[in-house]
C-alpha cells in the first residue's frame, strides 16, 4: 500500500501516521492544522523534535514550490527509488 495510503497501511506505526497527518496538514493550501492534531503531536514529541520536523516539512514545501515556479524537473538521480502516487 505504501505512503499514498498510509492511513490504512499496516506498514506505519500510529506515531508515524500522526507525523504523516501533520505533514499533510502543513502541506495543504491553505494550511489546515487543527488544535487536536497539534496537541497530539505535542503529546508525543518534544518541542525540539517538533521544531525540527516542522522545519523539514516547511523546507521541502518551499523547495517544491520554488522548483515548480521555475519549471525545475527531476534529474533522474533517484529514478525508481520512490513510491509514486497511484493514478
Coordinates of C-alpha atoms in Angstrom, one line a residue:
X1 CA 0.0 0.0 0.0
X2 CA 2.7 2.4 0.9
X3 CA 2.8 6.1 1.5
X4 CA -0.2 7.1 -0.6
X5 CA -2.5 5.0 1.6
X6 CA -0.6 5.4 4.9
X7 CA -3.8 5.7 7.0
X8 CA -4.8 2.2 6.2
X9 CA -1.4 0.7 5.8
X10 CA 0.0 -1.7 8.4
X11 CA 3.5 -0.6 7.3
X12 CA 3.3 2.5 9.5
X13 CA 3.1 2.8 13.3
X14 CA 0.5 5.1 14.9
X15 CA 3.2 7.6 15.6
X16 CA 4.4 7.6 12.0
X17 CA 0.8 8.0 10.8
X18 CA 0.4 11.0 13.1
X19 CA 3.5 12.6 11.7
X20 CA 2.3 12.0 8.2
X21 CA -1.0 13.6 9.0
X22 CA 0.9 16.6 10.4
X23 CA 3.0 16.8 7.2
X24 CA -0.1 16.6 5.0
X25 CA -1.9 19.3 7.1
X26 CA 1.2 21.6 6.8
X27 CA 1.4 20.9 3.1
X28 CA -2.2 21.7 2.3
X29 CA -3.1 25.1 0.8
X30 CA -4.4 26.8 2.8
X31 CA -2.7 25.1 5.8
X32 CA -5.3 23.2 7.8
X33 CA -3.6 22.5 11.2
X34 CA -6.2 21.9 13.9
X35 CA -5.6 22.2 17.6
X36 CA -6.4 18.4 18.1
X37 CA -3.6 17.4 15.6
X38 CA -1.1 19.8 17.1
X39 CA -2.0 18.7 20.7
X40 CA -1.5 15.1 19.7
X41 CA 1.9 15.9 18.2
X42 CA 2.9 17.8 21.4
X43 CA 1.9 14.8 23.4
X44 CA 4.4 12.5 21.5
X45 CA 7.2 14.8 20.5
X46 CA 9.4 17.2 22.5
X47 CA 9.5 20.9 21.5
X48 CA 12.9 20.5 19.8
X49 CA 11.6 17.5 17.8
X50 CA 8.5 19.4 16.7
X51 CA 10.7 22.4 15.5
X52 CA 13.0 20.1 13.5
X53 CA 10.1 18.1 12.0
X54 CA 8.1 21.3 11.1
X55 CA 11.2 23.0 9.6
X56 CA 11.9 19.9 7.5
X57 CA 8.3 19.8 6.2
X58 CA 8.3 23.6 5.5
X59 CA 11.7 23.4 3.7
X60 CA 10.5 20.6 1.4
X61 CA 7.3 22.6 0.7
X62 CA 9.4 25.6 -0.1
X63 CA 11.7 23.7 -2.4
X64 CA 8.8 22.0 -4.2
X65 CA 7.0 25.3 -4.8
X66 CA 10.2 27.1 -5.8
X67 CA 11.1 24.4 -8.3
X68 CA 7.6 24.3 -9.7
X69 CA 7.6 28.1 -10.3
X70 CA 10.8 27.8 -12.3
X71 CA 9.9 24.6 -14.1
X72 CA 12.7 22.6 -12.5
X73 CA 12.2 18.9 -13.1
X74 CA 13.7 15.8 -11.7
X75 CA 17.2 15.0 -13.0
X76 CA 16.6 11.2 -12.7
X77 CA 19.1 10.6 -9.9
X78 CA 16.6 8.8 -7.8
X79 CA 14.7 7.0 -10.6
X80 CA 12.9 4.0 -9.1
X81 CA 13.9 5.0 -5.6
X82 CA 10.5 6.4 -4.6
X83 CA 6.9 5.4 -4.3
X84 CA 4.7 7.1 -7.0
X85 CA 1.2 8.0 -6.1
X86 CA -1.5 5.7 -7.6
X87 CA -3.3 7.0 -10.6

